[in-house]
Tab-separated table of C-alpha atoms and ligand atoms in Angstrom:
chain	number	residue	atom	x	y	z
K	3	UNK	CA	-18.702	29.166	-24.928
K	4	UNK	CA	-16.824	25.715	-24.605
K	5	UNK	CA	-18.745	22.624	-23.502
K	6	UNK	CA	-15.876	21.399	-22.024
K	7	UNK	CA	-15.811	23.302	-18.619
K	8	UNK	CA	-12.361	22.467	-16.916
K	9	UNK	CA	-12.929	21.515	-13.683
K	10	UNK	CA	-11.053	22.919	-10.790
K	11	UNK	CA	-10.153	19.337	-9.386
K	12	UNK	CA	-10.611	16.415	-10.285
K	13	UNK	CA	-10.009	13.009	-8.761
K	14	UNK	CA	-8.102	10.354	-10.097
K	15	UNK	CA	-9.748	6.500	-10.352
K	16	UNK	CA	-8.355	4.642	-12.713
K	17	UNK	CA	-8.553	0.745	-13.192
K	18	UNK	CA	-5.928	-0.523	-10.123
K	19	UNK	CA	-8.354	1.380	-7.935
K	20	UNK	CA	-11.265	-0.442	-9.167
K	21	UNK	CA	-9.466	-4.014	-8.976
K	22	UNK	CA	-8.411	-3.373	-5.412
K	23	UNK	CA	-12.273	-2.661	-4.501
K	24	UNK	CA	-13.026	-5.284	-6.308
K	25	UNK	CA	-10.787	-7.665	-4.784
K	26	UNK	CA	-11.341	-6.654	-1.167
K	27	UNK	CA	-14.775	-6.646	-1.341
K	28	UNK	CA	-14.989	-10.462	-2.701
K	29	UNK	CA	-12.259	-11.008	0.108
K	30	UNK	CA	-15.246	-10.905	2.795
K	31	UNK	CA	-12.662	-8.966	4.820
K	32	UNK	CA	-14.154	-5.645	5.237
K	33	UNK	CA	-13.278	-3.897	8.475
K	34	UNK	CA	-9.821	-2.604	9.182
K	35	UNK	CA	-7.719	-5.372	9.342
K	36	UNK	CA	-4.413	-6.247	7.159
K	37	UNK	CA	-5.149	-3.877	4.318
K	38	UNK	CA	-5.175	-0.962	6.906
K	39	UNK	CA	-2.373	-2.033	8.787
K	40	UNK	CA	-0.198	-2.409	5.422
K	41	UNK	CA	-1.524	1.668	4.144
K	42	UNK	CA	-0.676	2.880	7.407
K	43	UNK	CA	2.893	1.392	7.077
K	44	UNK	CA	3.315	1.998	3.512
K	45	UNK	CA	2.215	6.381	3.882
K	46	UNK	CA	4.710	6.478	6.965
K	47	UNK	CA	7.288	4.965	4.887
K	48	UNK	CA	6.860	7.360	1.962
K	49	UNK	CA	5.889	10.661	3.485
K	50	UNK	CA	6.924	10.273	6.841
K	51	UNK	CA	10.112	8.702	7.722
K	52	UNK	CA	8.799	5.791	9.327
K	53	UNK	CA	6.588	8.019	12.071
K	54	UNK	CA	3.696	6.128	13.308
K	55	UNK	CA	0.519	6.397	11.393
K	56	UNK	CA	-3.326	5.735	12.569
K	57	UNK	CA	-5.439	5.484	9.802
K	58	UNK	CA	-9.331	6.992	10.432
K	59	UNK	CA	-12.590	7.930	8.203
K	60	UNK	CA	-11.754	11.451	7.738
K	61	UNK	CA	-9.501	14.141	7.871
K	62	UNK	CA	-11.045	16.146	10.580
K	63	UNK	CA	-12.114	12.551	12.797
K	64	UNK	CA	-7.757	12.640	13.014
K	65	UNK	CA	-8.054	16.100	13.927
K	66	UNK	CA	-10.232	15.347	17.003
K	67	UNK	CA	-8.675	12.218	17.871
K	68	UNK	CA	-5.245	14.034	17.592
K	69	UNK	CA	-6.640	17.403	20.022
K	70	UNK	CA	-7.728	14.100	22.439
K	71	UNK	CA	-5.060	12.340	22.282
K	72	UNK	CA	-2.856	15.495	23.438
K	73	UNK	CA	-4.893	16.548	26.246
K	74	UNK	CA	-6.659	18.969	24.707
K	75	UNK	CA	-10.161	19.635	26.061
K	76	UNK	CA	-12.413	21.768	28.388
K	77	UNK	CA	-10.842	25.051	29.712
K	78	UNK	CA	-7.795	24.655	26.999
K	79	UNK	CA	-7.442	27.226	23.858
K	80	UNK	CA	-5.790	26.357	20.831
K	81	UNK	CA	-5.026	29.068	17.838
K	82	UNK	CA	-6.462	28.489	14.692
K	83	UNK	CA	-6.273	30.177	11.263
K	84	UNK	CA	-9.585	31.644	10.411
K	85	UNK	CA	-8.890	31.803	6.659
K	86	UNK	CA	-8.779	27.693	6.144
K	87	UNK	CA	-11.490	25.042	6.284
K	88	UNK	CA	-14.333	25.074	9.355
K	89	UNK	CA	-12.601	21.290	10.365
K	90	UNK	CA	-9.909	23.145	11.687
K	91	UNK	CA	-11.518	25.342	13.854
K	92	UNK	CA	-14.799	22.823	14.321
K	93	UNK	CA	-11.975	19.943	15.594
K	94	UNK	CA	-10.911	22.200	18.607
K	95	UNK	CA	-14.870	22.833	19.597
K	96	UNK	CA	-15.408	19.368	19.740
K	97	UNK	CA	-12.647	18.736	21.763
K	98	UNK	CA	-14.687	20.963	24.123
K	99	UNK	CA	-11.577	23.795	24.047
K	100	UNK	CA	-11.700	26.761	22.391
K	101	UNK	CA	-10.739	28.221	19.114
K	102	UNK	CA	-9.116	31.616	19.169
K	103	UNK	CA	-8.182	33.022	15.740
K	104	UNK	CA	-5.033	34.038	14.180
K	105	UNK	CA	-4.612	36.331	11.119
K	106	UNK	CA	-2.541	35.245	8.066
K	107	UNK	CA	1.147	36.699	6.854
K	108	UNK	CA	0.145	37.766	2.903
K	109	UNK	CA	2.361	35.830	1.081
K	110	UNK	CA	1.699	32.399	1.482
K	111	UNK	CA	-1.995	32.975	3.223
K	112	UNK	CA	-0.378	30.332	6.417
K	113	UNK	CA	-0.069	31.290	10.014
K	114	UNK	CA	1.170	34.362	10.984
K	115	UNK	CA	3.770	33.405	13.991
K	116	UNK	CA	3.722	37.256	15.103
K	117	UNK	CA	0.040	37.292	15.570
K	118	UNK	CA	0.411	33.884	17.099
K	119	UNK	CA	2.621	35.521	19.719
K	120	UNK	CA	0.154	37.816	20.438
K	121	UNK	CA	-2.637	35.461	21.396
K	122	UNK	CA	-0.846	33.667	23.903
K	123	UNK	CA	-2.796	33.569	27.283
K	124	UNK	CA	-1.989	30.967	29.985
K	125	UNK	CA	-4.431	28.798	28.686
K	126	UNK	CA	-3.110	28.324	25.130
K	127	UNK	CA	-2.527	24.710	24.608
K	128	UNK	CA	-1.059	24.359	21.369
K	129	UNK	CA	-1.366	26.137	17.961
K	130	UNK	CA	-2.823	23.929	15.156
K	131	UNK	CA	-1.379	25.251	11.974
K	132	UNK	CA	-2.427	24.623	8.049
K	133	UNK	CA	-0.147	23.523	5.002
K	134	UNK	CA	-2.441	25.971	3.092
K	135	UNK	CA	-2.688	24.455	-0.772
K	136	UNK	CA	0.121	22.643	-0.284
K	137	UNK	CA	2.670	24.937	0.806
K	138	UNK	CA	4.052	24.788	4.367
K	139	UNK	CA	3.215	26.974	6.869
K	140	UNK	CA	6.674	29.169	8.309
K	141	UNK	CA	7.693	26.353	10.076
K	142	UNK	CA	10.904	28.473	11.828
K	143	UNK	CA	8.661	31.002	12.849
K	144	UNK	CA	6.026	28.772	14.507
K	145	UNK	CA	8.589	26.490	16.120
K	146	UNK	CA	9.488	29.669	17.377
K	147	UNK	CA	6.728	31.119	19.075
K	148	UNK	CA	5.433	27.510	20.404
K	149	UNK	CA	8.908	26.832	22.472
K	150	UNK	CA	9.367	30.751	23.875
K	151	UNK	CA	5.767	29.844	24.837
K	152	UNK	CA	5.635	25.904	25.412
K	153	UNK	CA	2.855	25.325	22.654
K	154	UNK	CA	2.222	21.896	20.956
K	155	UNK	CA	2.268	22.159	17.495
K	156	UNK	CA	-0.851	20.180	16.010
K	157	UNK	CA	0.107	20.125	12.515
K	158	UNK	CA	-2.411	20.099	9.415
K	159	UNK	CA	-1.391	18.539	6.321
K	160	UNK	CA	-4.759	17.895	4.899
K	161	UNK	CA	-3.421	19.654	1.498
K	162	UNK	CA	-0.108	18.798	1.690
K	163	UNK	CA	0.630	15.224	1.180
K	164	UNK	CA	4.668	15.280	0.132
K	165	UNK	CA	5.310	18.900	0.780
K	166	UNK	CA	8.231	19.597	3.090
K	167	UNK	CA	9.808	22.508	4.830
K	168	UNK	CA	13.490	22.757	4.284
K	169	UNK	CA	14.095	18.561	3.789
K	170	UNK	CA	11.212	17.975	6.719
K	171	UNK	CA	8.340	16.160	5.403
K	172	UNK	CA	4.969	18.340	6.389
K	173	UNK	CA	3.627	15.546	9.033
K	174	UNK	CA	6.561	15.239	11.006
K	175	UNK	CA	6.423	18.973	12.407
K	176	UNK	CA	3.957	18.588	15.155
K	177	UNK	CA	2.956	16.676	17.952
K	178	UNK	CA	0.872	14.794	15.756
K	179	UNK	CA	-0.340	15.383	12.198
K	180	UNK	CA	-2.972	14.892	10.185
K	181	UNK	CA	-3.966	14.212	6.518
K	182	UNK	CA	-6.666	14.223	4.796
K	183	UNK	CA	-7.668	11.778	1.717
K	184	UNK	CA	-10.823	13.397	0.947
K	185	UNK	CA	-11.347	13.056	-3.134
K	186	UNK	CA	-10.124	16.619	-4.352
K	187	UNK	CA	-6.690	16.512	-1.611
K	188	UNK	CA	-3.546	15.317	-3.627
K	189	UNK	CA	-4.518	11.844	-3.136
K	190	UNK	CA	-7.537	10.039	-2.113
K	191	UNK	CA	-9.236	6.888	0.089
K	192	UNK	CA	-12.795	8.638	-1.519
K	193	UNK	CA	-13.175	9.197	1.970
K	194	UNK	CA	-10.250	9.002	5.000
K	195	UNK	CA	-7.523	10.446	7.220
K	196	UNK	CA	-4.143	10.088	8.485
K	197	UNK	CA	-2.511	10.750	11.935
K	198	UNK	CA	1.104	10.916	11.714
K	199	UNK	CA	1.978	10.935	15.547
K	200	UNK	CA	5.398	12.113	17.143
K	201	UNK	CA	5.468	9.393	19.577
K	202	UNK	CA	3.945	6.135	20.473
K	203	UNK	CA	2.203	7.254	23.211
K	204	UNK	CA	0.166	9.595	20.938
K	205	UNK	CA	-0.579	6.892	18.611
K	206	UNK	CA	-1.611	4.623	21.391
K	207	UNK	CA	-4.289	6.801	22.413
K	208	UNK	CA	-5.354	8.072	19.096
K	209	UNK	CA	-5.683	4.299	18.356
K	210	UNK	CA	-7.948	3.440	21.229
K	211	UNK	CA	-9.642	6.393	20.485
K	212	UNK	CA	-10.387	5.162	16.930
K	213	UNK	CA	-11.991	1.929	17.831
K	214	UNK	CA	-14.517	2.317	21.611
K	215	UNK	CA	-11.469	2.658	23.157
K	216	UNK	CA	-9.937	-0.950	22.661
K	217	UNK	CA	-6.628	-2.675	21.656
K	218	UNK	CA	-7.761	-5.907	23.251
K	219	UNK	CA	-11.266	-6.848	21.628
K	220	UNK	CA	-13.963	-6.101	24.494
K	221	UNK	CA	-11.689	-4.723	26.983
K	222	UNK	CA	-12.384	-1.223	26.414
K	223	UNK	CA	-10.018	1.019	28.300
K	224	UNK	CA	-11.102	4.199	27.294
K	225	UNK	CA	-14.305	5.523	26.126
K	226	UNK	CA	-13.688	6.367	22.696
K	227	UNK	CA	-15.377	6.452	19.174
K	228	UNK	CA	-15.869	4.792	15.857
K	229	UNK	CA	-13.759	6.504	13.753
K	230	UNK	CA	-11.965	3.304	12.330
K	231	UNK	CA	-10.916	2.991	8.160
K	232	UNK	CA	-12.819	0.223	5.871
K	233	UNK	CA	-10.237	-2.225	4.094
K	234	UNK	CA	-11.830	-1.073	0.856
K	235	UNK	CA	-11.107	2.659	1.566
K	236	UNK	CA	-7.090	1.391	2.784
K	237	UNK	CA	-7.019	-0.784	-0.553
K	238	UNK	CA	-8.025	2.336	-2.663
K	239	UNK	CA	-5.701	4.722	-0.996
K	240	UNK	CA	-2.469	1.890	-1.028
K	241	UNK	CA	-2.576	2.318	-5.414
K	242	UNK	CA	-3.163	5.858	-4.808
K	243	UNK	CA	-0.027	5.884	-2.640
K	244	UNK	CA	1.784	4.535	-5.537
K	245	UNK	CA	0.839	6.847	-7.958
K	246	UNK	CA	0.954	10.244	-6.115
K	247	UNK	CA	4.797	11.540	-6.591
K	248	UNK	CA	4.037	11.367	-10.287
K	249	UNK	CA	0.825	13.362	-9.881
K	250	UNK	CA	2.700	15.688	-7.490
K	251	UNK	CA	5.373	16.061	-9.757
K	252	UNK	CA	2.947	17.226	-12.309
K	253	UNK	CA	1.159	19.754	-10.700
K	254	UNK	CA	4.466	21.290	-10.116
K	255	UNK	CA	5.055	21.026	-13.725
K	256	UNK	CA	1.738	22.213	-14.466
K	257	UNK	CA	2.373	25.484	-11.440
K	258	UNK	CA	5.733	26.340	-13.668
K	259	UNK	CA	4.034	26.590	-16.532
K	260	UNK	CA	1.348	28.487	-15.104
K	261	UNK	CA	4.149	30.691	-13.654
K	262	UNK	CA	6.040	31.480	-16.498
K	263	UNK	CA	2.719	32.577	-18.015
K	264	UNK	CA	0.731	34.565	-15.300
K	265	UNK	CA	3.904	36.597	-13.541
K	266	UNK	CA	3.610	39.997	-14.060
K	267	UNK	CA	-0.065	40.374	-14.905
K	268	UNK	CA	-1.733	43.808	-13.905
K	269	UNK	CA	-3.895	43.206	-11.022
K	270	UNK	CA	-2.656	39.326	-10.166
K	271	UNK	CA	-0.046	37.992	-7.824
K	272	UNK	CA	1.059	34.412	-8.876
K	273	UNK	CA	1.785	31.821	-5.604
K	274	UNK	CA	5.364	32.259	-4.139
K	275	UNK	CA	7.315	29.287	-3.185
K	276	UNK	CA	9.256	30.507	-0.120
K	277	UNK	CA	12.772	29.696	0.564
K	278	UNK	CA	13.208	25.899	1.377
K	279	UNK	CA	10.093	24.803	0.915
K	280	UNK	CA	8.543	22.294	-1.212
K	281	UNK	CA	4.899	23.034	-2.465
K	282	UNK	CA	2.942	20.372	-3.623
K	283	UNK	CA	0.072	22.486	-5.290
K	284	UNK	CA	-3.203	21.078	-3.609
K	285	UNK	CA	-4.343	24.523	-5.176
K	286	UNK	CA	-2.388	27.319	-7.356
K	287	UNK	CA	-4.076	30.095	-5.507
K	288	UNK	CA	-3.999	33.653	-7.352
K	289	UNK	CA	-4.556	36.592	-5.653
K	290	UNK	CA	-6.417	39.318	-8.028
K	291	UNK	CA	-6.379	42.691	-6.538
K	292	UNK	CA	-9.226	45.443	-5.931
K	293	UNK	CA	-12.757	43.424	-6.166
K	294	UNK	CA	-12.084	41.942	-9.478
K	295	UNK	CA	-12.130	38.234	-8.418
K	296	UNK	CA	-15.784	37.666	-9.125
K	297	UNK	CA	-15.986	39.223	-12.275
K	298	UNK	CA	-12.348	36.956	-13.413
K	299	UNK	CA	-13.960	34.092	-11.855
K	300	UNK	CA	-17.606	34.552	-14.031
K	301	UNK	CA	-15.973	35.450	-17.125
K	302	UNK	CA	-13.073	32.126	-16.395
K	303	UNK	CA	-16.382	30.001	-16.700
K	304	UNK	CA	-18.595	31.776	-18.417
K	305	UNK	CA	-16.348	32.909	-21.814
K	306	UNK	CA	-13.208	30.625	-21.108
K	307	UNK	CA	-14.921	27.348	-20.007
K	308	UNK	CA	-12.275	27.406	-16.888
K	309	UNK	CA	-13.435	26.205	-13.671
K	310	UNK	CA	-12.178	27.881	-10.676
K	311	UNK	CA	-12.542	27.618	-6.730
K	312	UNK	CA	-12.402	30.221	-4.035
K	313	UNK	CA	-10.915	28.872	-0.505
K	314	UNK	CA	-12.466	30.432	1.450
K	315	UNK	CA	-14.643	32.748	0.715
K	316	UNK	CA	-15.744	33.187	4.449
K	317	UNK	CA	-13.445	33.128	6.976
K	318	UNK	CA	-13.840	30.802	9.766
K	319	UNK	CA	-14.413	33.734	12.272
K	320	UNK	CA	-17.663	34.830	10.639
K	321	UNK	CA	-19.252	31.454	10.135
K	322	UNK	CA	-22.996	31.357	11.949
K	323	UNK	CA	-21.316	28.329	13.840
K	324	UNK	CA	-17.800	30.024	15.038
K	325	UNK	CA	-18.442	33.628	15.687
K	326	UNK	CA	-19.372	32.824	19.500
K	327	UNK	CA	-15.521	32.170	19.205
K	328	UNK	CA	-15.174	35.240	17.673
K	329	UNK	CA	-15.964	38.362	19.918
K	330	UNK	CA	-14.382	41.624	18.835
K	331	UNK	CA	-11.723	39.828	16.408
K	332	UNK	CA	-10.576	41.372	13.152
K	333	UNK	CA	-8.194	39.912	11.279
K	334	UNK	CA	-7.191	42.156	8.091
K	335	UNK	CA	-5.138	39.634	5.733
K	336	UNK	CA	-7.605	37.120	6.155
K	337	UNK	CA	-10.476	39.312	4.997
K	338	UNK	CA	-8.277	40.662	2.223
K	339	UNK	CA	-7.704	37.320	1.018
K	340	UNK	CA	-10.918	36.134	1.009
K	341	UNK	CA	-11.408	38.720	-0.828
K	342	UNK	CA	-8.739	38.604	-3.450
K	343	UNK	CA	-7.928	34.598	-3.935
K	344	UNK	CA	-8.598	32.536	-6.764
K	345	UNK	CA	-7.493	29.192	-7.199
K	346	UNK	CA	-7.009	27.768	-11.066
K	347	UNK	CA	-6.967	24.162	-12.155
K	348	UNK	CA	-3.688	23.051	-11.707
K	349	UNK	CA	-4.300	19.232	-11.340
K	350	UNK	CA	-2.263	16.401	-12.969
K	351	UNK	CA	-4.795	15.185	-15.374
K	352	UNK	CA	-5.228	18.530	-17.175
K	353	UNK	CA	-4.019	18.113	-21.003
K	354	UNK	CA	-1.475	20.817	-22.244
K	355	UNK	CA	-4.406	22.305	-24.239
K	356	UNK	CA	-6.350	23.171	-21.475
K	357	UNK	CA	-3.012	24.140	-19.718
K	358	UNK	CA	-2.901	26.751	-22.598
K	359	UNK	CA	-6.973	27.354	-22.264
K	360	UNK	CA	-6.263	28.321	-18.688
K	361	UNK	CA	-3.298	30.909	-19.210
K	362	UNK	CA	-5.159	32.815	-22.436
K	363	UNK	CA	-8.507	32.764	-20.647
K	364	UNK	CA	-6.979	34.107	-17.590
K	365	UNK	CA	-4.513	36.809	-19.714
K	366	UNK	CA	-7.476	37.454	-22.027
K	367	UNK	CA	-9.672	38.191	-19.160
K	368	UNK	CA	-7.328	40.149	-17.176
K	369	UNK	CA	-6.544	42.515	-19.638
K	370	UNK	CA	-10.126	43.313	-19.995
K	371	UNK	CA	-10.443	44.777	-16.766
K	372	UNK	CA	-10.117	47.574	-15.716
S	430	LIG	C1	-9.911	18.700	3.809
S	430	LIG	C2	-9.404	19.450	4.972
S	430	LIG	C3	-9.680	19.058	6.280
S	430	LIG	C4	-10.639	17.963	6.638
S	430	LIG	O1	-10.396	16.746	6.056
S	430	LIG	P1	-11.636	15.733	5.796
S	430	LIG	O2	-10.957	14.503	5.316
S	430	LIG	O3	-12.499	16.378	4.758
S	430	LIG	O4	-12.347	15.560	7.070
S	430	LIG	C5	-9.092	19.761	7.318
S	430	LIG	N1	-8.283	20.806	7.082
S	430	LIG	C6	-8.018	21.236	5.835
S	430	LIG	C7	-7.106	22.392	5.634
S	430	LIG	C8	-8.578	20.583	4.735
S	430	LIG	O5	-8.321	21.021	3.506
């Protein structure tokens, strides 16, 4: 037993982050204002080429404001992964459309654009795609399938802050796009989101949305929400901004290391980087064949002191709250890989000995299998 259990994420505060709460919050200026303005400006400048951003409170609040924004409501469908977080899926139903699922291709666990093609009906809208861990979803093959078909692309980049897809940023794919700065994502506002949005007309209305529908104060336009950003959570994420190519370029350290070590294990498949693509590691997912993932994932923690995650253990399409969306759907690769995926710490703040902890627990505990 170690006492030490690595985590499988961990978030990055240091001391910059507590001086910028600090100093915001004895500004007295508390609602978006200036600090928001300047992190919106400041992400679109380094992940985005200059696209307009709208800063929100969450990941998934851009989501719906982004489905809004487009059009996207009542009567509409919109394909989904199944085998990614319930925000995607949950952002088209409150949207009021609906969310028809997609399987996976097995390699990279994103969108598979020739199941895609199959779900077309004349009501598909657009097809909302996920950056899974990082690594971007097959960009050519969706573009693909959403011009034969006229689809809007509604990209997700929660995990993928920095990743890129032959030399385009992820964020600058779709209609609009939108990250997520939740505290375990590459970089964090300890709560937040950001809509990267194709045109200005887009970030108009995702704008108005944000904020009851205003620009002018009291001259609502629109009816819209509160879905606005704090200047304490935009002061936190502007020193994260500054810090997270280094952290990104250690996870991808940290992945190399991991790959040099793992590839060619009995029983495990190590990520694959695919041709012209940048991954940025939100997760180094495993996949561990034949119904040996729980017992590697007990014995990671239990004998190794390795933390581990599983995303997602249930696909979307048989959550209680989604399977109304789900009649009659089966979707092999994404039951497979819930089945068979395991992701391992790979963060930037893990030491080199429990770099080396992770590899001979995982080796050590692979070998005792079967
Ligand atoms: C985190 C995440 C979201 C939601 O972001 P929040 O900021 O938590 O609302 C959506 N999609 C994916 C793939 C995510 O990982």
């Amino acid at each position: 037993m170690h006492d030490q259990l690595i985590p499988a994420a961990k978030p990055l505060i240091g001391d910059e982050e507590v001086a910028a709460v600090e100093r915001v919050l004895r500004s007295g200026m508390l609602a978006q204002g200036a600090e928001v303005a300047a992190f919106e400006e400041e992400f679109a400048a380094q992940f985005l080429r200059g696209r307009t951003t709208v800063a929100v409170n969450s990941g998934t609040s851009g989501q719906l404001l982004g489905l809004i924004a487009a059009g996207v409501g009542p009567g509409d469908e919109v394909i989904v992964p199944s085998f990614t977080f319930a925000a995607v899926a949950n952002s088209v139903v409150l949207a009021g459309a609906t969310p028809v699922f997609a399987d996976i291709e097995p390699v990279h666990f994103t969108l598979d654009p020739e199941h895609v093609r199959a779900l077309v009906t004349p009501r598909t809208k657009g097809v909302m795609p996920v950056h899974l861990y990082g690594h971007p979803f097959l960009v050519d093959g969706i573009e693909e399938v959403a011009a034969a078909h006229g689809l809007a692309i509604f990209e997700d980049a929660a995990q993928a802050h920095g990743a890129s897809w032959r030399g385009r940023p992820a964020g600058t794919i779709g209609s609009f796009a939108m990250f997520s700065l939740y505290p375990t994502k590459n970089m964090t506002a300890i709560e937040g989101g950001m809509v990267a949005c194709a045109d200005e007309g887009t970030a108009r209305r995702v704008r108005l949305l944000r904020n009851q529908g205003m620009e002018t104060q009291y001259a609502n336009e629109i009816v819209g929400y509160n879905n606005r950003m704090s200047e304490v959570h935009a002061a936190v994420g502007r020193v994260q901004l500054r810090k997270v190519a280094a952290w990104t370029a250690q996870r991808q350290r940290n992945a190399a290391v991991l790959d040099a070590a793992l590839d060619g294990i009995d029983g495990l498949t190590v990520p694959r980087v695919a041709e012209g693509a940048e991954h940025v590691y939100h997760q180094y997912t495993v996949r561990i064949a034949e119904g040996e993932r729980d017992r590697v994932r007990e014995a990671l923690r239990e004998e190794h002191g390795v933390g581990t995650g599983v995303y997602y253990p249930i696909p979307n399409h048989r959550l209680p709250s989604l399977t109304r969306y789900a009649q009659g759907v089966e979707l092999p690769e994404t039951e497979r890989a819930a089945a068979e995926v395991l992701s391992i710490p790979v963060h930037p703040s893990l030491t080199d000995g429990e770099l080396d902890r992770v590899v001979s627990g995982l080796t050590a505990t692979m070998s005792a299998g079967g």
